[in-house]
Coordinates of C-alpha atoms in Angstrom, one line a residue:
X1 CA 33.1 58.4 152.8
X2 CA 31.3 61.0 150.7
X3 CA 31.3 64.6 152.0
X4 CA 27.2 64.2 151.7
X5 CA 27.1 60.6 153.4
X6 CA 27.4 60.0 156.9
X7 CA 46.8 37.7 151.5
X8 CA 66.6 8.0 154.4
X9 CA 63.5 10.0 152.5
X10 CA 62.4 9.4 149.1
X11 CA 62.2 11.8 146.2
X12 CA 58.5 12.1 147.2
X13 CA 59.0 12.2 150.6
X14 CA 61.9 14.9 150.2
X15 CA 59.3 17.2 148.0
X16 CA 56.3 15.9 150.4
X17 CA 58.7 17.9 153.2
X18 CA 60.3 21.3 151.4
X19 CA 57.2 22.3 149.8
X20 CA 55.6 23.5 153.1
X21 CA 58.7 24.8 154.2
X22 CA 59.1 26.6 151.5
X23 CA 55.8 28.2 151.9
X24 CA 56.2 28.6 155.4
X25 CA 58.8 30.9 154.8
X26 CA 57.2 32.9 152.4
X27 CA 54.4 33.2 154.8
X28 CA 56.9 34.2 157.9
X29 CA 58.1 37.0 155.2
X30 CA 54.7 38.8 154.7
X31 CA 54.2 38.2 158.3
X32 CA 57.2 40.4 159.2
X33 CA 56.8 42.9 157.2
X34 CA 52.8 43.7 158.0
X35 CA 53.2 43.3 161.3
X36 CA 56.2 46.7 161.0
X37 CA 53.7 48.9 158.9
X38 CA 51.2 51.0 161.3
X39 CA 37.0 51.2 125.6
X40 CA 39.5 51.5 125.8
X41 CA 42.1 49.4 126.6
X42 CA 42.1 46.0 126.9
X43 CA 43.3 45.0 130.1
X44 CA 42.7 48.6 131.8
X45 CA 38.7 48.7 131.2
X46 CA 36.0 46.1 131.9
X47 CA 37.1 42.6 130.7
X48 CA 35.5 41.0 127.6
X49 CA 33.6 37.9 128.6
X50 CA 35.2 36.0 125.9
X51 CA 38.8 36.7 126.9
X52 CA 41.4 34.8 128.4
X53 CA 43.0 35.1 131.7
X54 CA 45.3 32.0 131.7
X55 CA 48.2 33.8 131.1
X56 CA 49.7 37.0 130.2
X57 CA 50.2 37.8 126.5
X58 CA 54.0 36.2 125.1
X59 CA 56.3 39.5 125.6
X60 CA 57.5 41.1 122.8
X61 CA 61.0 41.4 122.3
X62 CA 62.9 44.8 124.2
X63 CA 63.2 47.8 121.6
X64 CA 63.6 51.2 123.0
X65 CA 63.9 52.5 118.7
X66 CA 60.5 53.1 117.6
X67 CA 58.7 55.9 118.5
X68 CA 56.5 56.6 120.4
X69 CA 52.7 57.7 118.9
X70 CA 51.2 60.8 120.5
X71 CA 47.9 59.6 121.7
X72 CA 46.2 56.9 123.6
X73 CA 42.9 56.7 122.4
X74 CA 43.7 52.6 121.4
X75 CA 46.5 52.1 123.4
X76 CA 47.1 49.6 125.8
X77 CA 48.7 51.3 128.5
X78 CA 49.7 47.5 130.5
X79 CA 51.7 46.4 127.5
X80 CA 55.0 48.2 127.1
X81 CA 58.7 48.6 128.4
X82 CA 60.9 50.5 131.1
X83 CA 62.8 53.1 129.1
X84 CA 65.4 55.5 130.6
X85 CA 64.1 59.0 132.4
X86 CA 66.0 62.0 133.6
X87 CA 63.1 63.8 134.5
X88 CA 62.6 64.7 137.9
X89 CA 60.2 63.0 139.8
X90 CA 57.5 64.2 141.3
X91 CA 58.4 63.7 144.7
X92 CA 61.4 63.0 147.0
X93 CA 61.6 61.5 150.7
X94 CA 62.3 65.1 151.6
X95 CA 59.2 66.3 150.3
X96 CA 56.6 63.8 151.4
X97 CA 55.5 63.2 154.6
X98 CA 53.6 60.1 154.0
X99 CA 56.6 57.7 153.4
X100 CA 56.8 54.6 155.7
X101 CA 60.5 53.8 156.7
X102 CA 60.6 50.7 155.5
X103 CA 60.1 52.1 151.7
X104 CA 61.9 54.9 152.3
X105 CA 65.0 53.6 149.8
X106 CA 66.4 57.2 150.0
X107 CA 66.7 57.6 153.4
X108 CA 68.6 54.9 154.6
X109 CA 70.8 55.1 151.7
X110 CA 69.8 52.8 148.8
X111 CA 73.1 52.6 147.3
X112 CA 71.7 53.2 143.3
X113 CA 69.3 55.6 143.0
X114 CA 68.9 54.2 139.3
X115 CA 65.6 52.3 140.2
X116 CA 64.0 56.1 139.8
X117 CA 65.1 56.5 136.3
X118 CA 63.2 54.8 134.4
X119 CA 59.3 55.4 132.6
X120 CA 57.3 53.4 131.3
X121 CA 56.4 53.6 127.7
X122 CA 53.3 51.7 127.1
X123 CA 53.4 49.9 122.8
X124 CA 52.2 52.4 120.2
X125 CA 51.9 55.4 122.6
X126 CA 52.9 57.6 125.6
X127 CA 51.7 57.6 129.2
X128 CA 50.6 60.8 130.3
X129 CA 52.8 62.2 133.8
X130 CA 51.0 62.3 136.7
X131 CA 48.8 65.6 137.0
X132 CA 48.5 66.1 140.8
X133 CA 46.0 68.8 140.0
X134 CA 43.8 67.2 137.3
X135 CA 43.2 64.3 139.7
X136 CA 42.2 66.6 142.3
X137 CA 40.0 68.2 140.6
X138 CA 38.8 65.4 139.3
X139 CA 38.2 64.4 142.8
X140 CA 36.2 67.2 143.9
X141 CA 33.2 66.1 146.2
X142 CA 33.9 62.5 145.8
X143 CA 35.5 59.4 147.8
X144 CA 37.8 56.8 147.1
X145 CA 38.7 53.4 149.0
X146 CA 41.4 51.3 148.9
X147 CA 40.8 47.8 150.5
X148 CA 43.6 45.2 151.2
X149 CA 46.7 44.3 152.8
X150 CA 50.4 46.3 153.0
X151 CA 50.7 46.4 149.4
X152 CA 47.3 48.3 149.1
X153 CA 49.1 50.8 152.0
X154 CA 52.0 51.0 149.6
X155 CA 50.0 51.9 146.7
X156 CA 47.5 54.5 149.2
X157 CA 51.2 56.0 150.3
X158 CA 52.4 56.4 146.7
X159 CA 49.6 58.3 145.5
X160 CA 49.2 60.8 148.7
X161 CA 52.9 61.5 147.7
X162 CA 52.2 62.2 144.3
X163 CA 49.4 64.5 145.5
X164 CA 51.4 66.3 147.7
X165 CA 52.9 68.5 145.2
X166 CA 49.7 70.3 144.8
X167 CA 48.0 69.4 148.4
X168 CA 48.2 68.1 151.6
X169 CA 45.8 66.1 153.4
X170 CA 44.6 65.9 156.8
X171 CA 44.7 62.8 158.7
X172 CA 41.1 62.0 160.3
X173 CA 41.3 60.7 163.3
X174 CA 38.7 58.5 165.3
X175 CA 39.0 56.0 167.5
X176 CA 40.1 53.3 165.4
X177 CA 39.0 49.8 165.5
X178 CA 42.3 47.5 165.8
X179 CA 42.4 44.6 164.0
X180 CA 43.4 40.7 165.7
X181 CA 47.0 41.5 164.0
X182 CA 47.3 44.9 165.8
X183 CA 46.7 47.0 162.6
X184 CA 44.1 50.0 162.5
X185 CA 41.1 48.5 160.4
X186 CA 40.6 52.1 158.7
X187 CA 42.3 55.2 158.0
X188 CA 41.2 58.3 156.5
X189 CA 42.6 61.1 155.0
X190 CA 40.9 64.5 153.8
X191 CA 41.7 67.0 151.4
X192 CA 39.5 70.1 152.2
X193 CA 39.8 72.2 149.8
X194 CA 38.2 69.4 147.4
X195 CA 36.2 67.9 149.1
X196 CA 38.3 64.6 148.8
X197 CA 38.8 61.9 150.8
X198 CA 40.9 58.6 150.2
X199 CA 40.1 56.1 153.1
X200 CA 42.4 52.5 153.1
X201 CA 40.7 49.5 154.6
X202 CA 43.1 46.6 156.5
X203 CA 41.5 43.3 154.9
X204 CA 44.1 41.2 153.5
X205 CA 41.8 38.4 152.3
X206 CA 38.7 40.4 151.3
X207 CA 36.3 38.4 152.9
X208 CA 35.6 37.7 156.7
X209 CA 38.7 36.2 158.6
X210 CA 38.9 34.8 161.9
X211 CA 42.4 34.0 163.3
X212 CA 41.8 30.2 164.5
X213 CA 44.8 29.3 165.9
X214 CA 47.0 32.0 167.0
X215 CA 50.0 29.8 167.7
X216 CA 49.9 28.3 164.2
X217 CA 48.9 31.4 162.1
X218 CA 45.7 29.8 161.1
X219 CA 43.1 31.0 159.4
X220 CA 39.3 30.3 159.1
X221 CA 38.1 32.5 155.8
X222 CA 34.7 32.6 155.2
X223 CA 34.9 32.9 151.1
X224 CA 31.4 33.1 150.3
X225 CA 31.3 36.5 152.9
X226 CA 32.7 39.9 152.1
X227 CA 34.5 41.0 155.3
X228 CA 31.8 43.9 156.8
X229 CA 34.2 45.9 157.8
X230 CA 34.5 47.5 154.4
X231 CA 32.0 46.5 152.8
X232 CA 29.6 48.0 155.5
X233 CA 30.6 51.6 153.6
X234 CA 30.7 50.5 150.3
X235 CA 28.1 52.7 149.1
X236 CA 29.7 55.5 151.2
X237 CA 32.2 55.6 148.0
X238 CA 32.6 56.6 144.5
X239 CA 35.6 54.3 143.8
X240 CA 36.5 50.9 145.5
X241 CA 40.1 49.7 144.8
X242 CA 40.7 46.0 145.5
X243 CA 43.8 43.7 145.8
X244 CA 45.7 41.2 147.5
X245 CA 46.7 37.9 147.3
X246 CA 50.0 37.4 150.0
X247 CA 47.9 36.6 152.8
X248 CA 46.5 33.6 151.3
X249 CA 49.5 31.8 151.7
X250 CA 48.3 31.3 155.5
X251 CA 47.6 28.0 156.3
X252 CA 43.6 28.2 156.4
X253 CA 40.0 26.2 156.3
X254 CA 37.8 27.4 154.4
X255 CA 34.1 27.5 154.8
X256 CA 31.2 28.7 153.1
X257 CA 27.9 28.9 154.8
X258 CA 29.5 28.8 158.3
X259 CA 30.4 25.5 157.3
X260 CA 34.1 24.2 156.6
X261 CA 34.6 22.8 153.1
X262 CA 38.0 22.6 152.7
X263 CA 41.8 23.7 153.1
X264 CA 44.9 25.1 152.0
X265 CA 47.0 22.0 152.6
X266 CA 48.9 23.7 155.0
X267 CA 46.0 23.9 157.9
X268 CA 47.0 21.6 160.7
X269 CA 43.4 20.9 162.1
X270 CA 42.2 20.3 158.5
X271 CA 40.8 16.9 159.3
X272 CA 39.4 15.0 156.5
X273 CA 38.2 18.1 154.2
X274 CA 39.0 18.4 150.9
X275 CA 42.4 20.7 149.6
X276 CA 41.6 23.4 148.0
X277 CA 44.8 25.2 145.8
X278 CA 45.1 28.1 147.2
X279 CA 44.3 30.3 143.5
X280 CA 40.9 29.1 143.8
X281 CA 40.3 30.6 146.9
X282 CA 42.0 33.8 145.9
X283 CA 39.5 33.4 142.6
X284 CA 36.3 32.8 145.1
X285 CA 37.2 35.7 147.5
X286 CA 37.9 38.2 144.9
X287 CA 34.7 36.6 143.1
X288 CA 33.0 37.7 146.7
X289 CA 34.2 41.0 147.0
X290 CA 33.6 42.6 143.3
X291 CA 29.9 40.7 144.0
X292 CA 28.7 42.4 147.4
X293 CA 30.4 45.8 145.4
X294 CA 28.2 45.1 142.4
X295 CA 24.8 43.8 144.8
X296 CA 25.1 46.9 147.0
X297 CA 22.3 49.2 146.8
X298 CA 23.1 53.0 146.0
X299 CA 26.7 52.1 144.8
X300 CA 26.6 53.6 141.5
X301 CA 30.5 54.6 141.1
X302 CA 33.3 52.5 139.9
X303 CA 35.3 49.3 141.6
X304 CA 39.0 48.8 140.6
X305 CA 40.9 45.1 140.7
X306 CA 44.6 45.8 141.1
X307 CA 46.7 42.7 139.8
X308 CA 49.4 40.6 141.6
X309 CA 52.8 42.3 141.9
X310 CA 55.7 40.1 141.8
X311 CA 58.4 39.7 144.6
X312 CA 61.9 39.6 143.2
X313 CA 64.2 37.6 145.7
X314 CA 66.9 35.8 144.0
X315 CA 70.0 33.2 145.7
X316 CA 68.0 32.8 148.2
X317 CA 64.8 33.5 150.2
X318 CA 64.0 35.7 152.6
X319 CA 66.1 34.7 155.6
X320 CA 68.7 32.0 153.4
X321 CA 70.6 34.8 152.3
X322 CA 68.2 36.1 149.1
X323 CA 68.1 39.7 148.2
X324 CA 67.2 42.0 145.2
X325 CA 70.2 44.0 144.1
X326 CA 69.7 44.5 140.7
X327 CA 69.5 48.3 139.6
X328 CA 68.1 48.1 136.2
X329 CA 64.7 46.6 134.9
X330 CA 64.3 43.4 133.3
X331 CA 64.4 43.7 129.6
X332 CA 61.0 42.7 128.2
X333 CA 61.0 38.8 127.8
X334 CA 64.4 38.1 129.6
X335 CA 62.5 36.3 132.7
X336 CA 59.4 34.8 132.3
X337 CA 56.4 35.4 134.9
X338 CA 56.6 33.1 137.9
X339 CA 54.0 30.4 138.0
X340 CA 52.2 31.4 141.1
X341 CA 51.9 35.0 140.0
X342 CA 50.4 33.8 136.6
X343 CA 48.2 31.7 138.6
X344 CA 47.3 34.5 140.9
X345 CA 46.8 37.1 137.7
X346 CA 44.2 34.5 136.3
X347 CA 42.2 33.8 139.6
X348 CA 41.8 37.8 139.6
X349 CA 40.7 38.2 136.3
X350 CA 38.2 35.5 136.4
X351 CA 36.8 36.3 139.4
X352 CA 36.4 40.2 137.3
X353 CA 34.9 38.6 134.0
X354 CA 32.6 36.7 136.4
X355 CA 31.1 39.8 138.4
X356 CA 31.1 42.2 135.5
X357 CA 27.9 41.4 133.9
X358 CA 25.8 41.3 137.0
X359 CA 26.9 44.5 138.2
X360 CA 26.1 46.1 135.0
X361 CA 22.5 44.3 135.4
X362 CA 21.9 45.5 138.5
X363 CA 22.8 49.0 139.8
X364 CA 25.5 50.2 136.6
X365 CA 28.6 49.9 139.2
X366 CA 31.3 49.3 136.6
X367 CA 34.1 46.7 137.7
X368 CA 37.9 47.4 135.9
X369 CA 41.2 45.8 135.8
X370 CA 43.9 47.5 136.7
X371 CA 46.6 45.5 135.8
X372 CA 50.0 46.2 136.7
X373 CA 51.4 42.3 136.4
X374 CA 53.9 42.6 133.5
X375 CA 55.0 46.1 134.3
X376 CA 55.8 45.2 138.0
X377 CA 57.8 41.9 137.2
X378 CA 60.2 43.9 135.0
X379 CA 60.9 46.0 137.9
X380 CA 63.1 43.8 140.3
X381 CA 65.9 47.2 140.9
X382 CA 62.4 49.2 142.6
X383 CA 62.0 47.3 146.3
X384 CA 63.6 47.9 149.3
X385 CA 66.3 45.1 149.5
X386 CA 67.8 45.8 153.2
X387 CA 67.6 50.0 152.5
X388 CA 64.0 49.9 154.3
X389 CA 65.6 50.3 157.7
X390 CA 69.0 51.7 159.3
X391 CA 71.9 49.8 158.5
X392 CA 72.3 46.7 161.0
X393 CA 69.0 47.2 162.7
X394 CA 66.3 44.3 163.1
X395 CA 62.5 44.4 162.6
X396 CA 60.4 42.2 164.6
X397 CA 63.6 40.4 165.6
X398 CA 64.9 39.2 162.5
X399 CA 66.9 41.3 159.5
X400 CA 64.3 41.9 156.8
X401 CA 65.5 42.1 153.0
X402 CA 62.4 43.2 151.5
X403 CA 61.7 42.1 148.1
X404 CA 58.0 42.6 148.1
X405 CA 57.1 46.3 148.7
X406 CA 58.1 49.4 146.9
X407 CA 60.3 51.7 147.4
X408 CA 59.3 55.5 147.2
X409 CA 59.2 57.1 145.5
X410 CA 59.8 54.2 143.0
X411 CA 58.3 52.6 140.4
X412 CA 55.4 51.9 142.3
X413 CA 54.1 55.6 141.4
X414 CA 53.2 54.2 137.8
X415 CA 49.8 52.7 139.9
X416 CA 48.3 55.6 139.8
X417 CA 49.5 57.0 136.8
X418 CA 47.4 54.1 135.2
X419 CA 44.7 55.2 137.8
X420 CA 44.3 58.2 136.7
X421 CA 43.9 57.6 133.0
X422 CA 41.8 54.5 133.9
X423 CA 39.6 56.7 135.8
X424 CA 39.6 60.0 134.9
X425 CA 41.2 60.3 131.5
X426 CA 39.0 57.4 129.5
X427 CA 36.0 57.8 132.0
X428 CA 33.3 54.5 130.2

């Protein structure tokens, strides 16, 4: 809010039967893990509507020789490598206050502290460190949102940290509405000396939701509705930032018009409607979303879309034993991009190219990518693993090895390093 306004069988059989387990445990993962938690450059401005969003670019192989340039005037800050760092960061668990447990790596004893030791080095140029004070003023007078699930709490977290060198905020505190899954639907946090506040909205699929079936974890999503709850206040803002895609692993109907039109395959009260893959309705929600941004009258600021982020369990998933112990970064083209994230990273970027030109037709709202896909998926050393919690304790009843969030400070903090050039440095 402005200071001036108020996610025997058969060979067929066998695969007919593990594919929705496997999802279902996927599903069970994000499930634990919410429930615990309380131009100028290509693919960092507004996409070209001739560009392609099938798949990321082919990786280049790793080189760590050449040099860096100086500037990034033409720089595409998404492309680039992990290289080593022995600067100190710019925060520790010590000094933040904002840090949930279950990222706080240093705290319950992480057992490398390598993960926080690496920078990235975008091709042909360097990334500017993270000026707490430049974004703050920046800042001054104006709002910012950040609208999605836990991964959109892990990014709001990471950047209060990173602002916390040069200020503090103050919690605001209202009666908060409490969403079907027992999270607070908005929080809001003020820095007064600026002027500044930076508000995060619970809505994990974007649009309207309605828990259908409590016992089954079913969903009815309403993908042709931005969910009011946030975008009620969207011209209460001068920057919207978007993402999420976990949640829509749920089993769900979908409807449009009130009216149910289809399914995620995994519904159980699906009846005869049509299946729908489950990237197309991440595509038609986000598609919703950046719309009712770029429709909304006296929005004349800018809306971010934060790309997929890769989990990283390996041997296993989730509760069969996998984990992510690695404590060093991929090398650039050593693993390729999982299918479903690809798939995810497209759906997001459509959905983008899709909205742009309308909101440039109709109020000048500008729509960006902020895409974080590559950089994240060579990070599989930065999550939690089972440091996100004391040792032997349980969460929600079961032993969570968490291979989805980030741990901080980590390098998760690289979000709003890209932020703040995309934003502030290179304003369009």
């Amino acid at each position: 809010m402005k200071p001036h306004k108020s996610n025997p069988c058969s060979p067929k059989r066998s695969a007919a039967i593990v594919t929705p387990v496997v999802v279902l445990l996927v599903l069970a993962l994000v499930s634990v893990y919410d429930m615990t938690f309380s131009n100028r450059y290509p693919h960092i401005d507004r996409v070209p509507a001739s560009s392609s969003s099938s798949s990321l670019p082919s990786p280049a192989n790793y080189s760590s020789s050449a040099p860096p340039a100086t500037t990034t005037e033409s720089c595409d800050l998404t492309r680039g490598q992990w290289v080593p760092d022995d600067e100190a960061r710019h925060y520790t668990n010590l000094t933040c206050p904002f840090i949930d447990d279950l990222q706080n790596c240093m705290k319950f004893g992480k057992p490398s502290l390598e993960f926080m030791r690496w920078r990235w080095r975008p091709d042909g140029c360097d990334l500017p460190r993270f000026d707490a004070a430049r974004f703050l003023e920046a800042m001054r007078g104006k709002s910012m949102a950040f609208v999605g699930d836990s991964l959109a709490r892990n990014h709001l977290k990471s950047l209060l940290c990173l602002l916390s060198k040069e200020a503090q905020p103050v919690e605001v505190r209202t009666s908060p509405e409490i969403d079907v899954t027992g999270r607070a639907v908005r929080r809001d946090y003020h820095y007064s000396n600026h002027g500044f506040t930076i508000s995060l909205f619970w809505s994990p699929f974007l649009v309207k939701a309605n828990l259908s079936n409590a016992t089954l974890g079913q969903w009815d999503l309403h993908l042709d509705t931005a969910d009011s709850r946030w975008a009620a206040h969207i011209a209460d803002f001068d920057y919207i930032v978007l993402s999420g895609t976990n949640w829509f692993l749920r089993p769900s109907v979908y409807r449009e018009g009130g009216r149910a039109v289809a399914h995620n395959g995994a519904a159980a009260t699906a009846g005869n409607l049509t299946k729908l893959p489950v990237p197309r309705a991440v595509r038609a929600a986000f598609r919703t979303a950046l719309g009712a941004i770029a429709a909304r009258e006296g929005f004349r600021g800018k809306a971010v879309l934060r790309t997929v982020t890769p989990a990283h369990f390996e041997n296993g998933e989730w509760n069969t034993g996998g984990d992510c112990v690695r404590t060093r970064p991929f090398r650039r083209g050593a693993r390729a991009l999982g299918a479903v994230e690809a798939e995810y990273r497209g759906a997001q970027v459509d959905a983008l190219r899709e909205t742009t030109e309308a909101a440039a037709r109709r109020n000048g709202a500008e729509l960006l990518l902020l895409d974080i896909t590559e950089a994240m998926h060579l990070r599989p050393d930065g999550h939690p693993s089972r440091y996100g919690h004391p040792p032997g304790s349980s969460v929600e009843g079961s032993f969570v090895v968490d291979c989805l969030h980030w741990c901080l400070p980590g390098p998760i903090d690289l979000w709003s390093e890209l932020l703040l050039q995309l934003l502030i440095a290179h304003p369009s």
